[in-house]
């Protein structure tokens, strides 16, 4: 299981890098069945977090879900104006885009 988890994480990290470079909206990481006697029971996110089949979560501006086929994630915002920046509140588990010049005003985001 250790090497399978490592390989899955390695693939996921590579895919996330491609997403950042290509500004894709969504990506999918297929679950790989390596041992018929011990099939995967959850999806593993880039931080090693386990997510049960049927679960959904939001992290790092990605809305993700896990099925028996794999993990699917889509970016919440696809176009951010240059005069805006992302502010993440880790305590509230939320994020928003604000104007760089006035962080009290939210940016208009095009999906």
CSV table of N, CA, C and O in Angstrom, one decimal:
chain,number,residue,atom,x,y,z
A,1,UNK,N,0.8,-1.2,0.0
A,1,UNK,CA,0.0,0.0,0.0
A,1,UNK,C,0.9,1.3,0.0
A,1,UNK,O,0.5,2.2,-0.6
A,2,UNK,N,2.0,1.2,0.7
A,2,UNK,CA,2.9,2.4,0.7
A,2,UNK,C,3.4,2.8,-0.6
A,2,UNK,O,3.3,4.0,-0.9
A,3,UNK,N,3.8,1.9,-1.5
A,3,UNK,CA,4.3,2.3,-2.8
A,3,UNK,C,3.1,2.7,-3.7
A,3,UNK,O,3.3,3.6,-4.5
A,4,UNK,N,2.0,2.1,-3.5
A,4,UNK,CA,0.8,2.5,-4.3
A,4,UNK,C,0.4,3.9,-3.9
A,4,UNK,O,0.1,4.7,-4.8
A,5,UNK,N,0.4,4.2,-2.6
A,5,UNK,CA,0.0,5.6,-2.2
A,5,UNK,C,1.0,6.6,-2.7
A,5,UNK,O,0.7,7.6,-3.2
A,6,UNK,N,2.3,6.2,-2.6
A,6,UNK,CA,3.4,7.1,-3.1
A,6,UNK,C,3.2,7.4,-4.6
A,6,UNK,O,3.3,8.5,-5.1
A,7,UNK,N,2.9,6.3,-5.4
A,7,UNK,CA,2.8,6.5,-6.8
A,7,UNK,C,1.6,7.3,-7.2
A,7,UNK,O,1.6,8.2,-8.1
A,8,UNK,N,0.5,7.1,-6.4
A,8,UNK,CA,-0.7,7.9,-6.6
A,8,UNK,C,-0.5,9.4,-6.3
A,8,UNK,O,-0.9,10.3,-7.1
A,9,UNK,N,0.2,9.7,-5.2
A,9,UNK,CA,0.5,11.0,-4.9
A,9,UNK,C,1.4,11.7,-5.9
A,9,UNK,O,1.3,12.8,-6.3
A,10,UNK,N,2.4,10.9,-6.4
A,10,UNK,CA,3.3,11.4,-7.4
A,10,UNK,C,2.6,11.8,-8.7
A,10,UNK,O,2.8,12.9,-9.2
A,11,UNK,N,1.7,11.0,-9.1
A,11,UNK,CA,0.9,11.3,-10.3
A,11,UNK,C,0.0,12.5,-10.1
A,11,UNK,O,-0.1,13.4,-10.9
A,12,UNK,N,-0.6,12.6,-8.9
A,12,UNK,CA,-1.5,13.7,-8.6
A,12,UNK,C,-0.7,15.0,-8.5
A,12,UNK,O,-1.2,16.0,-9.1
A,13,UNK,N,0.5,15.0,-7.9
A,13,UNK,CA,1.3,16.2,-7.9
A,13,UNK,C,1.6,16.7,-9.3
A,13,UNK,O,1.6,17.9,-9.6
A,14,UNK,N,2.0,15.7,-10.2
A,14,UNK,CA,2.3,16.1,-11.5
A,14,UNK,C,1.1,16.7,-12.3
A,14,UNK,O,1.2,17.6,-13.0
A,15,UNK,N,0.0,16.1,-12.1
A,15,UNK,CA,-1.2,16.6,-12.7
A,15,UNK,C,-1.6,18.0,-12.2
A,15,UNK,O,-2.0,18.8,-13.0
A,16,UNK,N,-1.4,18.2,-10.9
A,16,UNK,CA,-1.7,19.5,-10.3
A,16,UNK,C,-0.7,20.5,-10.9
A,16,UNK,O,-1.1,21.7,-11.2
A,17,UNK,N,0.5,20.2,-11.2
A,17,UNK,CA,1.4,21.1,-11.8
A,17,UNK,C,1.0,21.4,-13.2
A,17,UNK,O,1.1,22.6,-13.7
A,18,UNK,N,0.5,20.4,-14.0
A,18,UNK,CA,0.0,20.7,-15.3
A,18,UNK,C,-1.2,21.6,-15.3
A,18,UNK,O,-1.4,22.4,-16.1
A,19,UNK,N,-2.1,21.4,-14.3
A,19,UNK,CA,-3.3,22.2,-14.2
A,19,UNK,C,-2.8,23.7,-14.0
A,19,UNK,O,-3.4,24.6,-14.6
A,20,UNK,N,-1.9,23.9,-13.1
A,20,UNK,CA,-1.4,25.3,-12.9
A,20,UNK,C,-0.8,25.9,-14.1
A,20,UNK,O,-1.0,27.1,-14.4
A,21,UNK,N,-0.1,25.1,-14.9
A,21,UNK,CA,0.6,25.6,-16.1
A,21,UNK,C,-0.4,25.9,-17.2
A,21,UNK,O,-0.2,26.8,-18.0
A,22,UNK,N,-1.4,25.0,-17.3
A,22,UNK,CA,-2.3,25.1,-18.5
A,22,UNK,C,-3.6,25.9,-18.2
A,22,UNK,O,-4.4,26.1,-19.1
A,23,UNK,N,-3.8,26.3,-16.9
A,23,UNK,CA,-5.0,26.9,-16.5
A,23,UNK,C,-6.3,26.1,-16.9
A,23,UNK,O,-7.3,26.6,-17.3
A,24,UNK,N,-6.2,24.8,-16.7
A,24,UNK,CA,-7.3,23.9,-17.0
A,24,UNK,C,-8.4,24.2,-15.9
A,24,UNK,O,-8.1,24.6,-14.8
A,25,UNK,N,-9.6,23.8,-16.3
A,25,UNK,CA,-10.7,24.0,-15.3
A,25,UNK,C,-10.9,22.8,-14.5
A,25,UNK,O,-11.2,22.9,-13.3
A,26,UNK,N,-10.6,21.6,-15.0
A,26,UNK,CA,-10.9,20.3,-14.3
A,26,UNK,C,-9.8,19.3,-14.6
A,26,UNK,O,-9.2,19.4,-15.7
A,27,UNK,N,-9.6,18.3,-13.7
A,27,UNK,CA,-8.8,17.2,-14.0
A,27,UNK,C,-9.3,16.0,-13.3
A,27,UNK,O,-10.2,16.1,-12.4
A,28,UNK,N,-8.9,14.8,-13.7
A,28,UNK,CA,-9.4,13.5,-13.1
A,28,UNK,C,-8.2,12.6,-12.9
A,28,UNK,O,-7.3,12.5,-13.7
A,29,UNK,N,-8.2,12.0,-11.7
A,29,UNK,CA,-7.1,11.1,-11.4
A,29,UNK,C,-7.8,9.7,-11.2
A,29,UNK,O,-8.6,9.5,-10.2
A,30,UNK,N,-7.5,8.8,-12.1
A,30,UNK,CA,-8.1,7.5,-12.1
A,30,UNK,C,-7.5,6.6,-11.0
A,30,UNK,O,-6.3,6.6,-10.8
A,31,UNK,N,-8.4,5.9,-10.3
A,31,UNK,CA,-7.9,4.9,-9.3
A,31,UNK,C,-7.3,3.7,-10.0
A,31,UNK,O,-7.9,3.2,-11.0
A,32,UNK,N,-6.2,3.3,-9.6
A,32,UNK,CA,-5.5,2.1,-10.2
A,32,UNK,C,-5.7,0.9,-9.3
A,32,UNK,O,-5.4,0.9,-8.1
A,33,UNK,N,-6.2,-0.2,-9.9
A,33,UNK,CA,-6.4,-1.4,-9.2
A,33,UNK,C,-5.1,-2.3,-9.4
A,33,UNK,O,-4.9,-2.8,-10.5
A,34,UNK,N,-4.3,-2.4,-8.4
A,34,UNK,CA,-3.0,-3.2,-8.5
A,34,UNK,C,-3.1,-4.5,-7.8
A,34,UNK,O,-2.4,-5.4,-8.2
A,35,UNK,N,-4.0,-4.7,-6.9
A,35,UNK,CA,-4.2,-5.9,-6.2
A,35,UNK,C,-5.7,-6.3,-6.1
A,35,UNK,O,-6.4,-5.6,-5.4
A,36,UNK,N,-6.1,-7.3,-6.8
A,36,UNK,CA,-7.5,-7.7,-6.8
A,36,UNK,C,-8.1,-8.0,-5.4
A,36,UNK,O,-9.2,-7.8,-5.2
A,37,UNK,N,-7.2,-8.5,-4.6
A,37,UNK,CA,-7.7,-8.9,-3.2
A,37,UNK,C,-7.7,-7.7,-2.3
A,37,UNK,O,-8.3,-7.8,-1.2
A,38,UNK,N,-7.1,-6.6,-2.7
A,38,UNK,CA,-7.1,-5.4,-1.8
A,38,UNK,C,-7.4,-4.1,-2.7
A,38,UNK,O,-6.5,-3.3,-2.9
A,39,UNK,N,-8.6,-4.0,-3.2
A,39,UNK,CA,-8.9,-2.8,-4.0
A,39,UNK,C,-8.9,-1.5,-3.2
A,39,UNK,O,-9.1,-1.5,-2.0
A,40,UNK,N,-8.7,-0.4,-3.9
A,40,UNK,CA,-8.8,0.9,-3.2
A,40,UNK,C,-10.1,1.1,-2.5
A,40,UNK,O,-11.2,0.7,-3.1
A,41,UNK,N,-10.2,1.8,-1.4
A,41,UNK,CA,-11.4,2.1,-0.7
A,41,UNK,C,-11.7,3.6,-0.6
A,41,UNK,O,-12.7,4.0,0.0
A,42,UNK,N,-10.8,4.4,-1.1
A,42,UNK,CA,-10.9,5.8,-1.0
A,42,UNK,C,-10.0,6.5,-2.0
A,42,UNK,O,-9.1,5.8,-2.6
A,43,UNK,N,-10.2,7.8,-2.2
A,43,UNK,CA,-9.3,8.6,-3.0
A,43,UNK,C,-8.3,9.3,-2.1
A,43,UNK,O,-8.5,9.5,-0.9
A,44,UNK,N,-7.1,9.6,-2.6
A,44,UNK,CA,-6.0,10.2,-1.9
A,44,UNK,C,-5.7,11.6,-2.5
A,44,UNK,O,-5.4,11.6,-3.7
A,45,UNK,N,-5.9,12.7,-1.7
A,45,UNK,CA,-5.6,14.0,-2.3
A,45,UNK,C,-4.1,14.2,-2.3
A,45,UNK,O,-3.3,13.4,-1.8
A,46,UNK,N,-3.7,15.4,-2.8
A,46,UNK,CA,-2.3,15.7,-3.0
A,46,UNK,C,-1.5,15.8,-1.6
A,46,UNK,O,-0.3,15.7,-1.6
A,47,UNK,N,-2.2,16.0,-0.5
A,47,UNK,CA,-1.6,16.1,0.8
A,47,UNK,C,-1.7,14.7,1.5
A,47,UNK,O,-1.3,14.7,2.7
A,48,UNK,N,-2.1,13.7,0.8
A,48,UNK,CA,-2.2,12.4,1.4
A,48,UNK,C,-3.5,12.1,2.2
A,48,UNK,O,-3.7,11.1,2.8
A,49,UNK,N,-4.4,13.1,2.1
A,49,UNK,CA,-5.7,12.9,2.8
A,49,UNK,C,-6.6,11.9,2.1
A,49,UNK,O,-6.6,11.8,0.9
A,50,UNK,N,-7.2,11.1,2.9
A,50,UNK,CA,-8.1,10.0,2.4
A,50,UNK,C,-9.5,10.5,2.3
A,50,UNK,O,-10.0,11.2,3.2
A,51,UNK,N,-10.2,10.3,1.2
A,51,UNK,CA,-11.6,10.7,1.0
A,51,UNK,C,-12.4,9.5,0.5
A,51,UNK,O,-12.1,8.9,-0.5
A,52,UNK,N,-13.5,9.2,1.2
A,52,UNK,CA,-14.3,8.0,1.0
A,52,UNK,C,-15.1,8.2,-0.4
A,52,UNK,O,-15.3,9.3,-0.8
A,53,UNK,N,-15.4,7.1,-1.0
A,53,UNK,CA,-16.2,7.1,-2.2
A,53,UNK,C,-17.5,7.8,-1.9
A,53,UNK,O,-18.1,7.6,-0.9
A,54,UNK,N,-17.9,8.7,-2.8
A,54,UNK,CA,-19.1,9.5,-2.6
A,54,UNK,C,-18.9,10.8,-1.9
A,54,UNK,O,-19.9,11.6,-1.8
A,55,UNK,N,-17.7,11.0,-1.4
A,55,UNK,CA,-17.5,12.3,-0.7
A,55,UNK,C,-17.1,13.4,-1.6
A,55,UNK,O,-16.7,13.2,-2.8
A,56,UNK,N,-17.4,14.7,-1.2
A,56,UNK,CA,-17.0,15.9,-1.9
A,56,UNK,C,-16.3,16.8,-0.9
A,56,UNK,O,-16.7,16.9,0.3
A,57,UNK,N,-15.4,17.6,-1.4
A,57,UNK,CA,-14.7,18.6,-0.6
A,57,UNK,C,-14.1,19.7,-1.4
A,57,UNK,O,-14.0,19.6,-2.6
A,58,UNK,N,-13.8,20.8,-0.7
A,58,UNK,CA,-13.2,22.0,-1.4
A,58,UNK,C,-11.9,22.2,-0.7
A,58,UNK,O,-11.8,22.3,0.6
A,59,UNK,N,-10.8,22.4,-1.4
A,59,UNK,CA,-9.5,22.7,-0.9
A,59,UNK,C,-8.6,23.3,-2.0
A,59,UNK,O,-8.6,22.9,-3.1
A,60,UNK,N,-7.9,24.4,-1.6
A,60,UNK,CA,-7.0,25.1,-2.5
A,60,UNK,C,-7.7,25.5,-3.7
A,60,UNK,O,-7.2,25.4,-4.8
A,61,UNK,N,-8.9,26.1,-3.6
A,61,UNK,CA,-9.7,26.6,-4.7
A,61,UNK,C,-10.1,25.5,-5.7
A,61,UNK,O,-10.4,25.8,-6.8
A,62,UNK,N,-10.2,24.3,-5.2
A,62,UNK,CA,-10.6,23.2,-6.1
A,62,UNK,C,-11.8,22.5,-5.4
A,62,UNK,O,-11.8,22.2,-4.2
A,63,UNK,N,-12.9,22.2,-6.2
A,63,UNK,CA,-14.0,21.4,-5.7
A,63,UNK,C,-13.7,20.0,-6.2
A,63,UNK,O,-13.6,19.8,-7.4
A,64,UNK,N,-13.6,19.1,-5.3
A,64,UNK,CA,-13.3,17.7,-5.7
A,64,UNK,C,-14.4,16.7,-5.2
A,64,UNK,O,-15.1,17.0,-4.3
A,65,UNK,N,-14.4,15.6,-5.9
A,65,UNK,CA,-15.3,14.5,-5.5
A,65,UNK,C,-14.5,13.2,-5.7
A,65,UNK,O,-13.6,13.1,-6.5
A,66,UNK,N,-14.9,12.1,-5.0
A,66,UNK,CA,-14.3,10.8,-5.1
A,66,UNK,C,-15.4,9.8,-5.4
A,66,UNK,O,-16.4,9.7,-4.8
A,67,UNK,N,-15.1,9.0,-6.5
A,67,UNK,CA,-16.0,7.9,-6.8
A,67,UNK,C,-15.1,6.6,-6.9
A,67,UNK,O,-13.9,6.7,-6.8
A,68,UNK,N,-15.7,5.5,-7.2
A,68,UNK,CA,-14.9,4.3,-7.3
A,68,UNK,C,-14.1,4.3,-8.6
A,68,UNK,O,-13.2,3.4,-8.7
A,69,UNK,N,-14.3,5.2,-9.5
A,69,UNK,CA,-13.4,5.4,-10.6
A,69,UNK,C,-12.2,6.3,-10.4
A,69,UNK,O,-11.2,6.1,-11.1
A,70,UNK,N,-12.3,7.2,-9.4
A,70,UNK,CA,-11.2,8.1,-9.1
A,70,UNK,C,-11.6,9.4,-8.6
A,70,UNK,O,-12.8,9.6,-8.2
A,71,UNK,N,-10.7,10.3,-8.6
A,71,UNK,CA,-10.9,11.7,-8.0
A,71,UNK,C,-11.0,12.7,-9.1
A,71,UNK,O,-10.2,12.8,-10.0
A,72,UNK,N,-12.1,13.5,-9.0
A,72,UNK,CA,-12.3,14.6,-10.0
A,72,UNK,C,-12.3,15.9,-9.3
A,72,UNK,O,-12.9,16.1,-8.2
A,73,UNK,N,-11.5,16.9,-9.8
A,73,UNK,CA,-11.4,18.2,-9.2
A,73,UNK,C,-11.6,19.3,-10.3
A,73,UNK,O,-11.0,19.1,-11.4
A,74,UNK,N,-12.3,20.3,-9.9
A,74,UNK,CA,-12.4,21.5,-10.8
A,74,UNK,C,-12.1,22.8,-10.1
A,74,UNK,O,-12.5,22.9,-8.9
A,75,UNK,N,-11.5,23.7,-10.8
A,75,UNK,CA,-11.1,25.0,-10.1
A,75,UNK,C,-12.4,25.8,-9.9
A,75,UNK,O,-13.3,25.7,-10.7
A,76,UNK,N,-12.5,26.5,-8.8
A,76,UNK,CA,-13.6,27.3,-8.5
A,76,UNK,C,-13.7,28.5,-9.4
A,76,UNK,O,-14.7,28.9,-9.9
A,77,UNK,N,-12.5,29.2,-9.6
A,77,UNK,CA,-12.4,30.3,-10.4
A,77,UNK,C,-11.4,30.1,-11.5
A,77,UNK,O,-10.4,29.5,-11.3
A,78,UNK,N,-11.8,30.5,-12.7
A,78,UNK,CA,-10.9,30.2,-13.8
A,78,UNK,C,-10.1,31.4,-14.4
A,78,UNK,O,-9.0,31.2,-14.9
A,79,UNK,N,-10.7,32.6,-14.2
A,79,UNK,CA,-10.0,33.8,-14.7
A,79,UNK,C,-10.0,34.8,-13.5
A,79,UNK,O,-11.0,35.2,-13.0
A,80,UNK,N,-8.8,35.2,-13.2
A,80,UNK,CA,-8.6,36.2,-12.1
A,80,UNK,C,-8.0,37.4,-12.7
A,80,UNK,O,-6.9,37.4,-13.3
A,81,UNK,N,-8.6,38.6,-12.6
A,81,UNK,CA,-8.0,39.8,-13.1
A,81,UNK,C,-6.6,40.1,-12.5
A,81,UNK,O,-6.4,39.7,-11.3
A,82,UNK,N,-5.7,40.7,-13.2
A,82,UNK,CA,-4.4,40.9,-12.7
A,82,UNK,C,-4.3,41.8,-11.5
A,82,UNK,O,-3.4,41.7,-10.7
A,83,UNK,N,-5.3,42.7,-11.3
A,83,UNK,CA,-5.3,43.6,-10.1
A,83,UNK,C,-5.9,42.9,-8.9
A,83,UNK,O,-6.2,43.6,-7.9
A,84,UNK,N,-6.1,41.6,-8.9
A,84,UNK,CA,-6.7,40.9,-7.8
A,84,UNK,C,-5.7,39.8,-7.2
A,84,UNK,O,-4.7,39.4,-7.9
A,85,UNK,N,-5.9,39.4,-6.0
A,85,UNK,CA,-5.1,38.4,-5.4
A,85,UNK,C,-6.0,37.5,-4.5
A,85,UNK,O,-7.1,37.9,-4.1
A,86,UNK,N,-5.6,36.3,-4.3
A,86,UNK,CA,-6.3,35.3,-3.5
A,86,UNK,C,-6.0,35.5,-2.0
A,86,UNK,O,-4.8,35.5,-1.7
A,87,UNK,N,-7.0,35.6,-1.2
A,87,UNK,CA,-6.8,35.6,0.3
A,87,UNK,C,-7.5,34.4,0.8
A,87,UNK,O,-8.6,34.1,0.6
A,88,UNK,N,-6.7,33.6,1.5
A,88,UNK,CA,-7.2,32.3,2.1
A,88,UNK,C,-7.3,32.4,3.6
A,88,UNK,O,-6.3,32.9,4.3
A,89,UNK,N,-8.4,32.0,4.1
A,89,UNK,CA,-8.6,32.0,5.6
A,89,UNK,C,-8.6,30.5,6.0
A,89,UNK,O,-9.6,29.8,5.8
A,90,UNK,N,-7.5,30.0,6.5
A,90,UNK,CA,-7.4,28.6,6.8
A,90,UNK,C,-8.3,28.2,8.0
A,90,UNK,O,-8.7,27.1,8.1
A,91,UNK,N,-8.5,29.2,8.9
A,91,UNK,CA,-9.4,28.9,10.1
A,91,UNK,C,-10.8,28.7,9.7
A,91,UNK,O,-11.5,27.8,10.2
A,92,UNK,N,-11.3,29.4,8.7
A,92,UNK,CA,-12.7,29.3,8.2
A,92,UNK,C,-12.8,28.4,7.0
A,92,UNK,O,-13.9,28.1,6.6
A,93,UNK,N,-11.6,27.9,6.5
A,93,UNK,CA,-11.6,27.0,5.4
A,93,UNK,C,-12.3,27.7,4.2
A,93,UNK,O,-13.2,27.1,3.6
A,94,UNK,N,-11.9,28.9,3.9
A,94,UNK,CA,-12.5,29.7,2.8
A,94,UNK,C,-11.5,30.5,2.1
A,94,UNK,O,-10.4,30.7,2.6
A,95,UNK,N,-11.8,31.0,1.0
A,95,UNK,CA,-10.9,31.9,0.2
A,95,UNK,C,-11.8,32.8,-0.6
A,95,UNK,O,-12.9,32.6,-0.9
A,96,UNK,N,-11.2,33.9,-1.0
A,96,UNK,CA,-11.8,34.9,-1.8
A,96,UNK,C,-10.8,35.7,-2.6
A,96,UNK,O,-9.6,35.8,-2.1
A,97,UNK,N,-11.2,36.3,-3.7
A,97,UNK,CA,-10.3,37.2,-4.5
A,97,UNK,C,-10.6,38.6,-4.1
A,97,UNK,O,-11.8,39.0,-4.1
A,98,UNK,N,-9.6,39.4,-3.8
A,98,UNK,CA,-9.8,40.8,-3.5
A,98,UNK,C,-8.9,41.6,-4.3
A,98,UNK,O,-7.9,41.2,-4.9
A,99,UNK,N,-9.3,42.9,-4.4
A,99,UNK,CA,-8.4,43.9,-5.1
A,99,UNK,C,-7.1,44.1,-4.4
A,99,UNK,O,-7.1,44.2,-3.2
A,100,UNK,N,-6.0,44.1,-5.1
A,100,UNK,CA,-4.7,44.3,-4.5
A,100,UNK,C,-4.7,45.7,-3.9
A,100,UNK,O,-4.1,45.8,-2.8
A,101,UNK,N,-5.3,46.7,-4.5
A,101,UNK,CA,-5.2,48.0,-4.0
A,101,UNK,C,-6.2,48.3,-2.8
A,101,UNK,O,-5.9,49.2,-2.0
A,102,UNK,N,-7.2,47.5,-2.7
A,102,UNK,CA,-8.2,47.6,-1.6
A,102,UNK,C,-8.7,46.3,-1.2
A,102,UNK,O,-9.7,45.8,-1.8
A,103,UNK,N,-8.1,45.6,-0.2
A,103,UNK,CA,-8.4,44.2,0.1
A,103,UNK,C,-9.8,44.1,0.8
A,103,UNK,O,-10.2,43.0,1.1
A,104,UNK,N,-10.5,45.2,1.0
A,104,UNK,CA,-11.8,45.1,1.5
A,104,UNK,C,-12.9,44.9,0.4
A,104,UNK,O,-14.0,44.6,0.7
A,105,UNK,N,-12.4,45.0,-0.8
A,105,UNK,CA,-13.4,44.8,-2.0
A,105,UNK,C,-13.0,43.5,-2.7
A,105,UNK,O,-11.9,43.3,-3.1
A,106,UNK,N,-14.1,42.7,-3.0
A,106,UNK,CA,-13.9,41.5,-3.7
A,106,UNK,C,-13.8,41.8,-5.2
A,106,UNK,O,-14.4,42.8,-5.7
A,107,UNK,N,-13.1,40.9,-5.9
A,107,UNK,CA,-12.9,41.0,-7.4
A,107,UNK,C,-14.1,40.3,-8.1
A,107,UNK,O,-14.5,39.3,-7.6
A,108,UNK,N,-14.4,40.8,-9.3
A,108,UNK,CA,-15.3,40.1,-10.1
A,108,UNK,C,-14.5,38.9,-10.8
A,108,UNK,O,-13.5,39.1,-11.4
A,109,UNK,N,-15.0,37.7,-10.6
A,109,UNK,CA,-14.3,36.5,-11.2
A,109,UNK,C,-15.2,35.9,-12.3
A,109,UNK,O,-16.4,35.8,-12.1
A,110,UNK,N,-14.6,35.6,-13.4
A,110,UNK,CA,-15.3,35.0,-14.5
A,110,UNK,C,-15.0,33.5,-14.4
A,110,UNK,O,-13.9,33.1,-14.4
A,111,UNK,N,-16.1,32.7,-14.4
A,111,UNK,CA,-16.0,31.3,-14.4
A,111,UNK,C,-15.9,30.7,-15.7
A,111,UNK,O,-16.5,31.2,-16.7
